[in-house]
Amino acid sequence: MGYACPVCAAEQADAVHLANHLAVTASLGRRDHEDWLTAHAPDWAEYSPAELAELVVEYAEEIDTPDFEDGHGHEYGRPGGLEGELARQTRHPGRGTLTAEAADVLEEARELTRRMHDADEADDDDADTTGDENENA
């Protein structure tokens, strides 16, 4: 038996997975999860996963979930792990649309990354040239 997230109904294997789902999703900027946690567990960021699980499980619907194993004896409530869950959540309304300011910030970050990459390549080329000269001396 697992639990459905009280915010988005995502299947979770147990109470601790539910607590982790709520906290990680809220921490990644999903306002609906953060608002729910703030309303039901105001100091949620200060709790351990087990402590938060005790608080949130009373609000979650208990559901049947299949068992999934990772080969190390760990069971999970749904396949795909964190990456799969994040990909699923990004398809919700309000995700993927950037404000003009956010788009500008991302473009600036891309440009800075390109410059850093180009500078690293130039440093590597200089090091290779210097190394060749030292070998020939």
PDB file of C-alpha atoms in Angstrom:
ATOM      1  CA  MET A   1       0.000   0.000   0.000  1.00  0.00           C
ATOM      2  CA  GLY A   2       1.212   3.454  -0.871  1.00  0.00           C
ATOM      3  CA  TYR A   3      -0.147   6.978  -0.903  1.00  0.00           C
ATOM      4  CA  ALA A   4      -1.352   9.475  -3.481  1.00  0.00           C
ATOM      5  CA  CYS A   5       0.121  12.944  -3.155  1.00  0.00           C
ATOM      6  CA  PRO A   6      -2.633  15.200  -1.767  1.00  0.00           C
ATOM      7  CA  VAL A   7      -1.584  17.919  -4.224  1.00  0.00           C
ATOM      8  CA  CYS A   8      -0.948  16.185  -7.558  1.00  0.00           C
ATOM      9  CA  ALA A   9      -2.019  12.563  -6.904  1.00  0.00           C
ATOM     10  CA  ALA A  10       1.425  11.182  -7.817  1.00  0.00           C
ATOM     11  CA  GLU A  11       1.764   7.633  -6.506  1.00  0.00           C
ATOM     12  CA  GLN A  12       4.286   7.169  -3.701  1.00  0.00           C
ATOM     13  CA  ALA A  13       5.427   3.830  -2.285  1.00  0.00           C
ATOM     14  CA  ASP A  14       5.087   4.790   1.373  1.00  0.00           C
ATOM     15  CA  ALA A  15       4.804   7.714   3.796  1.00  0.00           C
ATOM     16  CA  VAL A  16       8.509   8.618   3.638  1.00  0.00           C
ATOM     17  CA  HIS A  17       8.449   8.670  -0.175  1.00  0.00           C
ATOM     18  CA  LEU A  18       5.367  10.894   0.036  1.00  0.00           C
ATOM     19  CA  ALA A  19       7.160  13.287   2.406  1.00  0.00           C
ATOM     20  CA  ASN A  20      10.214  13.362   0.135  1.00  0.00           C
ATOM     21  CA  HIS A  21       8.040  13.957  -2.927  1.00  0.00           C
ATOM     22  CA  LEU A  22       6.252  16.886  -1.299  1.00  0.00           C
ATOM     23  CA  ALA A  23       9.446  18.468   0.052  1.00  0.00           C
ATOM     24  CA  VAL A  24      11.556  18.024  -3.092  1.00  0.00           C
ATOM     25  CA  THR A  25       8.772  19.210  -5.367  1.00  0.00           C
ATOM     26  CA  ALA A  26       8.192  22.270  -3.166  1.00  0.00           C
ATOM     27  CA  SER A  27      11.930  22.961  -3.069  1.00  0.00           C
ATOM     28  CA  LEU A  28      12.071  22.841  -6.864  1.00  0.00           C
ATOM     29  CA  GLY A  29       9.613  25.711  -7.047  1.00  0.00           C
ATOM     30  CA  ARG A  30       6.244  24.015  -7.433  1.00  0.00           C
ATOM     31  CA  ARG A  31       4.162  26.602  -5.610  1.00  0.00           C
ATOM     32  CA  ASP A  32       1.151  24.293  -5.130  1.00  0.00           C
ATOM     33  CA  HIS A  33       3.238  21.770  -3.163  1.00  0.00           C
ATOM     34  CA  GLU A  34       4.949  24.491  -1.140  1.00  0.00           C
ATOM     35  CA  ASP A  35       1.625  26.143  -0.276  1.00  0.00           C
ATOM     36  CA  TRP A  36       0.156  22.801   0.776  1.00  0.00           C
ATOM     37  CA  LEU A  37       3.136  22.028   3.006  1.00  0.00           C
ATOM     38  CA  THR A  38       3.049  25.496   4.539  1.00  0.00           C
ATOM     39  CA  ALA A  39      -0.648  25.045   5.362  1.00  0.00           C
ATOM     40  CA  HIS A  40      -0.360  21.495   6.751  1.00  0.00           C
ATOM     41  CA  ALA A  41       3.190  21.397   8.159  1.00  0.00           C
ATOM     42  CA  PRO A  42       4.376  25.011   8.602  1.00  0.00           C
ATOM     43  CA  ASP A  43       7.928  24.049   9.668  1.00  0.00           C
ATOM     44  CA  TRP A  44       8.231  21.326   7.039  1.00  0.00           C
ATOM     45  CA  ALA A  45      11.791  22.233   6.033  1.00  0.00           C
ATOM     46  CA  GLU A  46      13.024  21.512   9.561  1.00  0.00           C
ATOM     47  CA  TYR A  47      11.676  17.952   9.731  1.00  0.00           C
ATOM     48  CA  SER A  48      13.438  14.746   8.810  1.00  0.00           C
ATOM     49  CA  PRO A  49      11.699  12.682   6.114  1.00  0.00           C
ATOM     50  CA  ALA A  50      10.305  10.316   8.756  1.00  0.00           C
ATOM     51  CA  GLU A  51       8.997  13.188  10.887  1.00  0.00           C
ATOM     52  CA  LEU A  52       7.414  14.900   7.908  1.00  0.00           C
ATOM     53  CA  ALA A  53       5.921  11.574   6.817  1.00  0.00           C
ATOM     54  CA  GLU A  54       4.062  11.275  10.129  1.00  0.00           C
ATOM     55  CA  LEU A  55       2.495  14.698   9.532  1.00  0.00           C
ATOM     56  CA  VAL A  56       1.555  14.439   5.859  1.00  0.00           C
ATOM     57  CA  VAL A  57       0.342  10.857   5.700  1.00  0.00           C
ATOM     58  CA  GLU A  58      -2.891  11.681   7.513  1.00  0.00           C
ATOM     59  CA  TYR A  59      -3.913  13.913   4.576  1.00  0.00           C
ATOM     60  CA  ALA A  60      -3.019  11.441   1.829  1.00  0.00           C
ATOM     61  CA  GLU A  61      -5.260   8.852   0.265  1.00  0.00           C
ATOM     62  CA  GLU A  62      -3.976   5.311   0.754  1.00  0.00           C
ATOM     63  CA  ILE A  63      -3.703   3.512  -2.586  1.00  0.00           C
ATOM     64  CA  ASP A  64      -2.520   0.220  -4.012  1.00  0.00           C
ATOM     65  CA  THR A  65       0.864   0.614  -5.666  1.00  0.00           C
ATOM     66  CA  PRO A  66       2.861  -2.025  -7.498  1.00  0.00           C
ATOM     67  CA  ASP A  67       6.229  -2.991  -6.084  1.00  0.00           C
ATOM     68  CA  PHE A  68       9.286  -2.005  -8.087  1.00  0.00           C
ATOM     69  CA  GLU A  69      12.778  -3.115  -7.199  1.00  0.00           C
ATOM     70  CA  ASP A  70      16.064  -1.539  -8.232  1.00  0.00           C
ATOM     71  CA  GLY A  71      18.090  -4.728  -7.890  1.00  0.00           C
ATOM     72  CA  HIS A  72      19.329  -3.748  -4.426  1.00  0.00           C
ATOM     73  CA  GLY A  73      16.199  -4.668  -2.495  1.00  0.00           C
ATOM     74  CA  HIS A  74      14.750  -1.143  -2.592  1.00  0.00           C
ATOM     75  CA  GLU A  75      11.127  -0.851  -3.565  1.00  0.00           C
ATOM     76  CA  TYR A  76       9.613   2.200  -5.221  1.00  0.00           C
ATOM     77  CA  GLY A  77       6.047   3.310  -5.766  1.00  0.00           C
ATOM     78  CA  ARG A  78       6.481   4.095  -9.449  1.00  0.00           C
ATOM     79  CA  PRO A  79       9.110   3.380 -12.087  1.00  0.00           C
ATOM     80  CA  GLY A  80      11.284   6.068 -13.618  1.00  0.00           C
ATOM     81  CA  GLY A  81      12.684   7.652 -10.470  1.00  0.00           C
ATOM     82  CA  LEU A  82      13.139  11.349  -9.856  1.00  0.00           C
ATOM     83  CA  GLU A  83      13.910  12.213 -13.477  1.00  0.00           C
ATOM     84  CA  GLY A  84      10.722  10.564 -14.713  1.00  0.00           C
ATOM     85  CA  GLU A  85       8.630  12.276 -12.084  1.00  0.00           C
ATOM     86  CA  LEU A  86      10.126  15.691 -12.864  1.00  0.00           C
ATOM     87  CA  ALA A  87       9.530  15.160 -16.571  1.00  0.00           C
ATOM     88  CA  ARG A  88       5.909  14.249 -15.857  1.00  0.00           C
ATOM     89  CA  GLN A  89       5.444  17.335 -13.691  1.00  0.00           C
ATOM     90  CA  THR A  90       6.905  19.699 -16.276  1.00  0.00           C
ATOM     91  CA  ARG A  91       3.967  18.881 -18.523  1.00  0.00           C
ATOM     92  CA  HIS A  92       1.552  20.546 -16.068  1.00  0.00           C
ATOM     93  CA  PRO A  93       0.091  23.993 -16.824  1.00  0.00           C
ATOM     94  CA  GLY A  94       2.311  26.894 -15.886  1.00  0.00           C
ATOM     95  CA  ARG A  95       5.537  25.019 -16.542  1.00  0.00           C
ATOM     96  CA  GLY A  96       7.793  25.834 -19.445  1.00  0.00           C
ATOM     97  CA  THR A  97       6.483  29.373 -19.956  1.00  0.00           C
ATOM     98  CA  LEU A  98       9.087  31.985 -19.123  1.00  0.00           C
ATOM     99  CA  THR A  99       8.613  35.625 -18.375  1.00  0.00           C
ATOM    100  CA  ALA A 100      10.668  37.993 -20.500  1.00  0.00           C
ATOM    101  CA  GLU A 101      12.915  38.658 -17.500  1.00  0.00           C
ATOM    102  CA  ALA A 102      13.481  34.938 -16.875  1.00  0.00           C
ATOM    103  CA  ALA A 103      14.240  34.379 -20.561  1.00  0.00           C
ATOM    104  CA  ASP A 104      16.792  37.221 -20.457  1.00  0.00           C
ATOM    105  CA  VAL A 105      18.441  35.734 -17.362  1.00  0.00           C
ATOM    106  CA  LEU A 106      18.664  32.303 -19.000  1.00  0.00           C
ATOM    107  CA  GLU A 107      20.139  33.764 -22.183  1.00  0.00           C
ATOM    108  CA  GLU A 108      22.719  35.676 -20.139  1.00  0.00           C
ATOM    109  CA  ALA A 109      23.590  32.458 -18.277  1.00  0.00           C
ATOM    110  CA  ARG A 110      23.980  30.616 -21.585  1.00  0.00           C
ATOM    111  CA  GLU A 111      26.281  33.353 -22.911  1.00  0.00           C
ATOM    112  CA  LEU A 112      28.411  33.295 -19.742  1.00  0.00           C
ATOM    113  CA  THR A 113      28.630  29.518 -19.977  1.00  0.00           C
ATOM    114  CA  ARG A 114      29.754  29.773 -23.620  1.00  0.00           C
ATOM    115  CA  ARG A 115      32.425  32.306 -22.652  1.00  0.00           C
ATOM    116  CA  MET A 116      33.677  30.125 -19.801  1.00  0.00           C
ATOM    117  CA  HIS A 117      33.792  27.110 -22.116  1.00  0.00           C
ATOM    118  CA  ASP A 118      35.676  29.092 -24.769  1.00  0.00           C
ATOM    119  CA  ALA A 119      38.134  30.387 -22.134  1.00  0.00           C
ATOM    120  CA  ASP A 120      38.720  26.841 -20.855  1.00  0.00           C
ATOM    121  CA  GLU A 121      39.434  25.640 -24.397  1.00  0.00           C
ATOM    122  CA  ALA A 122      41.850  28.537 -24.938  1.00  0.00           C
ATOM    123  CA  ASP A 123      43.618  27.690 -21.665  1.00  0.00           C
ATOM    124  CA  ASP A 124      43.862  24.046 -22.722  1.00  0.00           C
ATOM    125  CA  ASP A 125      45.315  25.084 -26.110  1.00  0.00           C
ATOM    126  CA  ASP A 126      47.873  27.348 -24.366  1.00  0.00           C
ATOM    127  CA  ALA A 127      48.845  24.522 -22.014  1.00  0.00           C
ATOM    128  CA  ASP A 128      49.311  22.133 -24.934  1.00  0.00           C
ATOM    129  CA  THR A 129      51.511  24.665 -26.763  1.00  0.00           C
ATOM    130  CA  THR A 130      53.568  25.402 -23.647  1.00  0.00           C
ATOM    131  CA  GLY A 131      53.976  21.697 -22.992  1.00  0.00           C
ATOM    132  CA  ASP A 132      55.207  21.101 -26.547  1.00  0.00           C
ATOM    133  CA  GLU A 133      57.794  23.893 -26.256  1.00  0.00           C
ATOM    134  CA  ASN A 134      59.100  22.524 -22.955  1.00  0.00           C
ATOM    135  CA  GLU A 135      59.470  19.061 -24.492  1.00  0.00           C
ATOM    136  CA  ASN A 136      61.489  20.460 -27.424  1.00  0.00           C
ATOM    137  CA  ALA A 137      63.833  22.549 -25.256  1.00  0.00           C
TER     138      ALA A 137
END
